[in-house]
């Protein structure tokens, strides 16, 4: 069924001009948002809690802006199934690629941390074409449907990105920790680990929030410089990625500093423009342990300890 859906619907639709796919997605916007209220309770709850000073009218306005952009991004993601390499680079450029160039010359890896902000899928497609001298590695979550997972994975890898399942990241670094690559992490997922001591806890968007500690752990263990990818919308369907150093010397940082810097940088970007963040994600779905609440009263964040 998944194969049929891909070859009979997704792939043919992706070959249409993007302006037409935008038109189709606008129909789904009306149905999903206006008619069926797809995840509107989650979106509204997240936005209201993140901006407690906003009026209901302001919350309503932001909810609508989010859904309009969300379905634009769905249209763009469908287009990616057949988007040419030239169009990929045109639609997502990197403002300052020269920051990474010296590491390619030195045969060193770098880590780029991003978020579910703007269309990160276009960035993943264009990065291997822009940074031709380095392998671009991306962490991904396998889909439950194996057939669709294979099709989506093959499509994502067609420009050269090397996908690594989140289940085997440890093995990836153990195999060859010094491979010259750009290791790309989308680092704002809600941690699945229930052991609170293994999670980085901080106050984020006015709420106690747990962050994945994995990217920092891999960066420190392998001494990989870390950059934040600030992905901004230039105009409809066009993006610019700007790389900002978080640390060039990860082993010299204190525990938790890298993850905390990522959280603060992302928070500032969301406050600047809340619309493109993935508000449908149930980011705060788990209860916060009492120990974390007490510790956060005493310090700005609570981070896990690990070997350095």
CSV table of C-alpha atoms in Angstrom, one decimal, residues 16 21 29 38 41 61 69 82 91 108 118 131 141 149 162 211 216 224 237 260 276 282 287 290:
chain,number,residue,atom,x,y,z
A,16,UNK,CA,3.9,19.5,-10.5
A,21,UNK,CA,1.3,22.0,-5.0
A,29,UNK,CA,-5.1,23.5,5.3
A,38,UNK,CA,-6.0,18.6,13.3
A,41,UNK,CA,-5.6,21.6,20.9
A,61,UNK,CA,-3.6,34.7,15.2
A,69,UNK,CA,3.1,27.8,7.1
A,82,UNK,CA,11.5,15.0,-7.4
A,91,UNK,CA,15.9,27.0,-2.5
A,108,UNK,CA,38.1,17.0,10.6
A,118,UNK,CA,11.4,26.2,9.0
A,131,UNK,CA,29.6,20.8,1.0
A,141,UNK,CA,13.9,8.1,13.0
A,149,UNK,CA,10.7,4.0,5.2
A,162,UNK,CA,24.4,9.5,4.8
A,211,UNK,CA,16.6,18.2,25.9
A,216,UNK,CA,26.8,17.2,23.3
A,224,UNK,CA,33.9,17.7,17.3
A,237,UNK,CA,9.8,28.3,-0.6
A,260,UNK,CA,22.2,24.9,27.1
A,276,UNK,CA,7.9,28.1,11.5
A,282,UNK,CA,3.9,17.4,22.0
A,287,UNK,CA,5.5,15.1,33.8
A,290,UNK,CA,10.0,16.8,41.5
